[in-house]
Amino acid sequence: MRKTLTVVAATLMAWSPWHTFAASSVDLTVTGLITPSACTPGLSGGGVVDHGKISAKDLSATDQTLLPASTLQMVVNCDAQTLFALKGIENSVGSTNPNGFGLGLINGNQPLGHYTLELLNASADTAAATTLKSVDDGKTWDAMGGDVWSTLNLASFGNQSGGNWAPIPIKDLTADLKVSTRIAPASGLDLTNEVPIDGSATLEVKYL
């Protein structure tokens, strides 16, 4: 069942000695959609990628240092088949890549590096599904292909059965979330003290 919530007619009373013909009311409309089903995302390992201790001497002075990639299993479980997308929200700062998520700052002004996310091997209700991306908040979709999933786009899962790429309703989704971490060139970092790798992001379900 779909329910639309509308609130109309918020009236503002005002008096002005120099603007006697101004409108004396204004309409306020609040809209939305209450979905009967809910979806819960989850990540294996508690959603933690731990690179352990890394010696500063092992970092390249002039190039980014790619750390070993990690892959977590991501699941999204819904009460019923539901159209949804996923949005990545940056919680840290200092990304050295517009398509990546930050790892924090050293001394408040030196970006430590960034990590990127890739959604791979998606399965929607036990059937293979194509990972999709939207750069216009869900108005149009395209296959993500080899692109990374960033804060600049939504991710979803679907097919081309209607002629264009589009999400499909899903009850249970599984996918691999590949996390690739890169440390900025060491020559631009103050590494005289221990530096925490401080990356954090929220993966949010958005109903379509």
mmCIF file of C-alpha atoms in Angstrom:
data_model
loop_
_atom_site.group_PDB
_atom_site.id
_atom_site.type_symbol
_atom_site.label_atom_id
_atom_site.label_comp_id
_atom_site.label_asym_id
_atom_site.label_seq_id
_atom_site.Cartn_x
_atom_site.Cartn_y
_atom_site.Cartn_z
ATOM 1 C CA MET A 1 0.000 0.000 0.000
ATOM 2 C CA ARG A 2 1.217 3.459 -0.870
ATOM 3 C CA LYS A 3 0.481 6.375 1.370
ATOM 4 C CA THR A 4 1.136 9.978 0.458
ATOM 5 C CA LEU A 5 1.451 12.473 3.271
ATOM 6 C CA THR A 6 0.533 16.033 2.365
ATOM 7 C CA VAL A 7 0.404 19.057 4.633
ATOM 8 C CA VAL A 8 -1.033 22.166 3.011
ATOM 9 C CA ALA A 9 -1.743 25.775 3.966
ATOM 10 C CA ALA A 10 0.591 27.220 6.506
ATOM 11 C CA THR A 11 -0.743 30.749 6.941
ATOM 12 C CA LEU A 12 1.515 33.639 7.870
ATOM 13 C CA MET A 13 -0.137 36.810 9.160
ATOM 14 C CA ALA A 14 1.925 39.931 8.638
ATOM 15 C CA TRP A 15 1.397 43.682 8.619
ATOM 16 C CA SER A 16 3.481 46.243 6.827
ATOM 17 C CA PRO A 17 2.660 49.961 6.583
ATOM 18 C CA TRP A 18 4.519 50.254 3.276
ATOM 19 C CA HIS A 19 3.465 47.080 1.473
ATOM 20 C CA THR A 20 -0.292 46.827 1.892
ATOM 21 C CA PHE A 21 -0.860 44.701 -1.238
ATOM 22 C CA ALA A 22 1.445 41.811 -0.281
ATOM 23 C CA ALA A 23 -0.082 38.325 -0.191
ATOM 24 C CA SER A 24 -1.295 37.397 3.285
ATOM 25 C CA SER A 25 -0.794 33.635 2.990
ATOM 26 C CA VAL A 26 1.631 31.085 1.614
ATOM 27 C CA ASP A 27 1.187 27.376 0.925
ATOM 28 C CA LEU A 28 3.556 24.775 2.341
ATOM 29 C CA THR A 29 3.524 21.272 0.862
ATOM 30 C CA VAL A 30 5.371 18.367 2.431
ATOM 31 C CA THR A 31 5.398 15.151 0.407
ATOM 32 C CA GLY A 32 6.914 11.729 0.709
ATOM 33 C CA LEU A 33 6.195 8.045 0.437
ATOM 34 C CA ILE A 34 5.936 5.587 3.291
ATOM 35 C CA THR A 35 7.065 2.190 2.054
ATOM 36 C CA PRO A 36 5.491 -0.905 3.610
ATOM 37 C CA SER A 37 8.769 -2.849 3.526
ATOM 38 C CA ALA A 38 12.147 -2.115 5.051
ATOM 39 C CA CYS A 39 15.639 -3.196 4.019
ATOM 40 C CA THR A 40 18.584 -3.854 6.320
ATOM 41 C CA PRO A 41 22.176 -3.721 5.018
ATOM 42 C CA GLY A 42 25.045 -5.635 6.563
ATOM 43 C CA LEU A 43 28.784 -6.217 6.083
ATOM 44 C CA SER A 44 30.894 -9.201 7.060
ATOM 45 C CA GLY A 45 33.567 -8.726 9.694
ATOM 46 C CA GLY A 46 31.584 -5.948 11.290
ATOM 47 C CA GLY A 47 32.427 -3.748 8.312
ATOM 48 C CA VAL A 48 36.044 -3.344 9.443
ATOM 49 C CA VAL A 49 39.113 -3.465 7.191
ATOM 50 C CA ASP A 50 42.238 -3.521 9.375
ATOM 51 C CA HIS A 51 45.571 -3.010 7.620
ATOM 52 C CA GLY A 52 47.510 -3.465 10.842
ATOM 53 C CA LYS A 53 50.805 -1.664 11.393
ATOM 54 C CA ILE A 54 52.682 -0.439 8.325
ATOM 55 C CA SER A 55 56.270 0.788 8.437
ATOM 56 C CA ALA A 56 56.765 4.274 7.040
ATOM 57 C CA LYS A 57 59.874 2.905 5.303
ATOM 58 C CA ASP A 58 57.639 0.644 3.187
ATOM 59 C CA LEU A 59 55.796 3.621 1.696
ATOM 60 C CA SER A 60 56.813 5.111 -1.634
ATOM 61 C CA ALA A 61 58.191 8.622 -1.329
ATOM 62 C CA THR A 62 56.981 9.712 -4.764
ATOM 63 C CA ASP A 63 53.999 7.503 -5.651
ATOM 64 C CA GLN A 64 50.874 6.301 -3.929
ATOM 65 C CA THR A 65 51.313 3.037 -2.035
ATOM 66 C CA LEU A 66 48.594 0.478 -2.731
ATOM 67 C CA LEU A 67 47.863 -1.674 0.308
ATOM 68 C CA PRO A 68 46.535 -5.244 -0.044
ATOM 69 C CA ALA A 69 42.886 -5.140 -1.107
ATOM 70 C CA SER A 70 40.195 -6.553 1.161
ATOM 71 C CA THR A 71 36.824 -7.978 0.171
ATOM 72 C CA LEU A 72 33.819 -7.962 2.479
ATOM 73 C CA GLN A 73 30.500 -9.620 1.791
ATOM 74 C CA MET A 74 27.641 -7.158 1.696
ATOM 75 C CA VAL A 75 24.031 -8.206 2.179
ATOM 76 C CA VAL A 76 20.778 -6.292 1.977
ATOM 77 C CA ASN A 77 17.749 -8.117 3.349
ATOM 78 C CA CYS A 78 14.265 -6.697 2.765
ATOM 79 C CA ASP A 79 10.872 -7.687 4.167
ATOM 80 C CA ALA A 80 9.593 -8.096 0.594
ATOM 81 C CA GLN A 81 10.853 -7.426 -2.919
ATOM 82 C CA THR A 82 11.762 -3.741 -2.903
ATOM 83 C CA LEU A 83 13.250 -1.196 -5.291
ATOM 84 C CA PHE A 84 16.252 0.345 -3.580
ATOM 85 C CA ALA A 85 19.622 1.934 -4.184
ATOM 86 C CA LEU A 86 22.699 2.324 -2.019
ATOM 87 C CA LYS A 87 24.441 5.592 -1.215
ATOM 88 C CA GLY A 88 27.940 5.929 0.191
ATOM 89 C CA ILE A 89 28.289 8.719 2.738
ATOM 90 C CA GLU A 90 31.754 10.030 3.627
ATOM 91 C CA ASN A 91 32.414 10.230 7.371
ATOM 92 C CA SER A 92 36.126 11.051 7.206
ATOM 93 C CA VAL A 93 38.097 13.820 5.518
ATOM 94 C CA GLY A 94 41.161 14.170 3.373
ATOM 95 C CA SER A 95 40.503 12.024 0.321
ATOM 96 C CA THR A 96 43.198 12.368 -2.334
ATOM 97 C CA ASN A 97 40.784 11.180 -5.043
ATOM 98 C CA PRO A 98 37.335 12.643 -5.901
ATOM 99 C CA ASN A 99 36.038 9.103 -6.450
ATOM 100 C CA GLY A 100 37.498 7.830 -3.195
ATOM 101 C CA PHE A 101 36.825 8.055 0.514
ATOM 102 C CA GLY A 102 39.253 9.804 2.851
ATOM 103 C CA LEU A 103 41.650 8.312 5.387
ATOM 104 C CA GLY A 104 41.975 11.392 7.563
ATOM 105 C CA LEU A 105 44.473 14.242 7.820
ATOM 106 C CA ILE A 106 47.924 14.490 9.358
ATOM 107 C CA ASN A 107 48.431 17.722 11.317
ATOM 108 C CA GLY A 108 45.084 18.906 9.996
ATOM 109 C CA ASN A 109 46.296 19.607 6.458
ATOM 110 C CA GLN A 110 48.024 16.546 4.962
ATOM 111 C CA PRO A 111 45.600 14.038 3.374
ATOM 112 C CA LEU A 112 46.809 10.549 4.289
ATOM 113 C CA GLY A 113 45.293 8.953 1.193
ATOM 114 C CA HIS A 114 42.037 7.389 0.090
ATOM 115 C CA TYR A 115 40.224 4.114 -0.450
ATOM 116 C CA THR A 116 37.867 3.093 -3.226
ATOM 117 C CA LEU A 117 34.905 0.716 -3.222
ATOM 118 C CA GLU A 118 33.842 -1.741 -5.909
ATOM 119 C CA LEU A 119 30.636 -3.791 -5.917
ATOM 120 C CA LEU A 120 31.226 -7.183 -7.526
ATOM 121 C CA ASN A 121 29.461 -10.528 -8.072
ATOM 122 C CA ALA A 122 25.997 -9.292 -7.154
ATOM 123 C CA SER A 123 23.232 -11.854 -6.637
ATOM 124 C CA ALA A 124 19.596 -10.760 -6.349
ATOM 125 C CA ASP A 125 17.327 -13.434 -4.862
ATOM 126 C CA THR A 126 19.887 -16.098 -5.925
ATOM 127 C CA ALA A 127 20.030 -14.844 -9.553
ATOM 128 C CA ALA A 128 22.953 -12.877 -10.992
ATOM 129 C CA ALA A 129 22.293 -9.137 -11.292
ATOM 130 C CA THR A 130 24.195 -6.300 -12.921
ATOM 131 C CA THR A 131 25.537 -3.567 -10.675
ATOM 132 C CA LEU A 132 24.178 -0.200 -11.800
ATOM 133 C CA LYS A 133 25.095 3.406 -11.120
ATOM 134 C CA SER A 134 23.189 6.676 -11.314
ATOM 135 C CA VAL A 135 24.831 10.092 -11.364
ATOM 136 C CA ASP A 136 21.510 11.988 -11.335
ATOM 137 C CA ASP A 137 19.971 10.705 -8.098
ATOM 138 C CA GLY A 138 18.170 7.764 -9.690
ATOM 139 C CA LYS A 139 16.638 9.437 -12.734
ATOM 140 C CA THR A 140 18.714 7.361 -15.173
ATOM 141 C CA TRP A 141 20.898 4.291 -14.757
ATOM 142 C CA ASP A 142 23.848 2.664 -16.474
ATOM 143 C CA ALA A 143 25.951 -0.432 -15.861
ATOM 144 C CA MET A 144 28.712 0.331 -13.374
ATOM 145 C CA GLY A 145 31.169 -1.863 -15.258
ATOM 146 C CA GLY A 146 34.663 -1.405 -13.893
ATOM 147 C CA ASP A 147 33.906 1.945 -12.255
ATOM 148 C CA VAL A 148 34.299 2.434 -8.530
ATOM 149 C CA TRP A 149 31.345 3.277 -6.312
ATOM 150 C CA SER A 150 31.815 6.766 -4.922
ATOM 151 C CA THR A 151 29.874 9.416 -3.068
ATOM 152 C CA LEU A 152 29.130 10.941 -6.481
ATOM 153 C CA ASN A 153 26.727 8.186 -7.536
ATOM 154 C CA LEU A 154 24.030 5.822 -6.342
ATOM 155 C CA ALA A 155 24.450 2.085 -6.765
ATOM 156 C CA SER A 156 21.687 -0.391 -7.488
ATOM 157 C CA PHE A 157 21.178 -3.763 -9.130
ATOM 158 C CA GLY A 158 19.080 -4.691 -12.136
ATOM 159 C CA ASN A 159 18.955 -5.477 -15.838
ATOM 160 C CA GLN A 160 17.972 -4.217 -19.294
ATOM 161 C CA SER A 161 14.726 -6.165 -19.615
ATOM 162 C CA GLY A 162 12.780 -2.959 -20.335
ATOM 163 C CA GLY A 163 15.243 -1.721 -22.955
ATOM 164 C CA ASN A 164 17.187 0.559 -20.612
ATOM 165 C CA TRP A 165 19.218 -0.276 -17.556
ATOM 166 C CA ALA A 166 16.986 -0.096 -14.486
ATOM 167 C CA PRO A 167 16.908 -1.453 -10.926
ATOM 168 C CA ILE A 168 14.729 -4.466 -10.155
ATOM 169 C CA PRO A 169 12.803 -5.220 -6.947
ATOM 170 C CA ILE A 170 14.954 -7.372 -4.675
ATOM 171 C CA LYS A 171 14.271 -9.147 -1.404
ATOM 172 C CA ASP A 172 17.715 -10.554 -0.606
ATOM 173 C CA LEU A 173 20.908 -9.193 -2.137
ATOM 174 C CA THR A 174 24.482 -10.369 -1.738
ATOM 175 C CA ALA A 175 27.563 -8.761 -3.285
ATOM 176 C CA ASP A 176 31.293 -8.519 -2.743
ATOM 177 C CA LEU A 177 32.543 -5.139 -1.573
ATOM 178 C CA LYS A 178 36.178 -4.727 -2.590
ATOM 179 C CA VAL A 179 38.091 -2.117 -0.607
ATOM 180 C CA SER A 180 41.329 -0.777 -2.117
ATOM 181 C CA THR A 181 43.425 1.542 0.064
ATOM 182 C CA ARG A 182 46.125 3.892 -1.196
ATOM 183 C CA ILE A 183 48.509 5.944 0.954
ATOM 184 C CA ALA A 184 49.669 9.291 -0.417
ATOM 185 C CA PRO A 185 53.362 9.773 -1.344
ATOM 186 C CA ALA A 186 55.380 9.748 1.866
ATOM 187 C CA SER A 187 57.406 12.798 0.849
ATOM 188 C CA GLY A 188 54.355 14.960 1.543
ATOM 189 C CA LEU A 189 53.487 13.403 4.895
ATOM 190 C CA ASP A 190 54.762 14.023 8.416
ATOM 191 C CA LEU A 191 55.468 10.464 9.571
ATOM 192 C CA THR A 192 57.638 11.247 12.596
ATOM 193 C CA ASN A 193 54.891 9.849 14.847
ATOM 194 C CA GLU A 194 52.432 6.986 14.495
ATOM 195 C CA VAL A 195 49.570 7.956 12.203
ATOM 196 C CA PRO A 196 46.187 6.194 12.379
ATOM 197 C CA ILE A 197 44.489 5.156 9.149
ATOM 198 C CA ASP A 198 41.098 6.685 9.835
ATOM 199 C CA GLY A 199 38.639 5.838 7.073
ATOM 200 C CA SER A 200 34.916 5.695 7.735
ATOM 201 C CA ALA A 201 31.844 5.627 5.509
ATOM 202 C CA THR A 202 28.152 4.879 5.934
ATOM 203 C CA LEU A 203 26.355 2.725 3.364
ATOM 204 C CA GLU A 204 22.746 3.870 3.306
ATOM 205 C CA VAL A 205 19.695 2.248 1.715
ATOM 206 C CA LYS A 206 17.631 4.656 -0.367
ATOM 207 C CA TYR A 207 14.161 3.518 -1.454
ATOM 208 C CA LEU A 208 13.244 4.191 -5.065
#
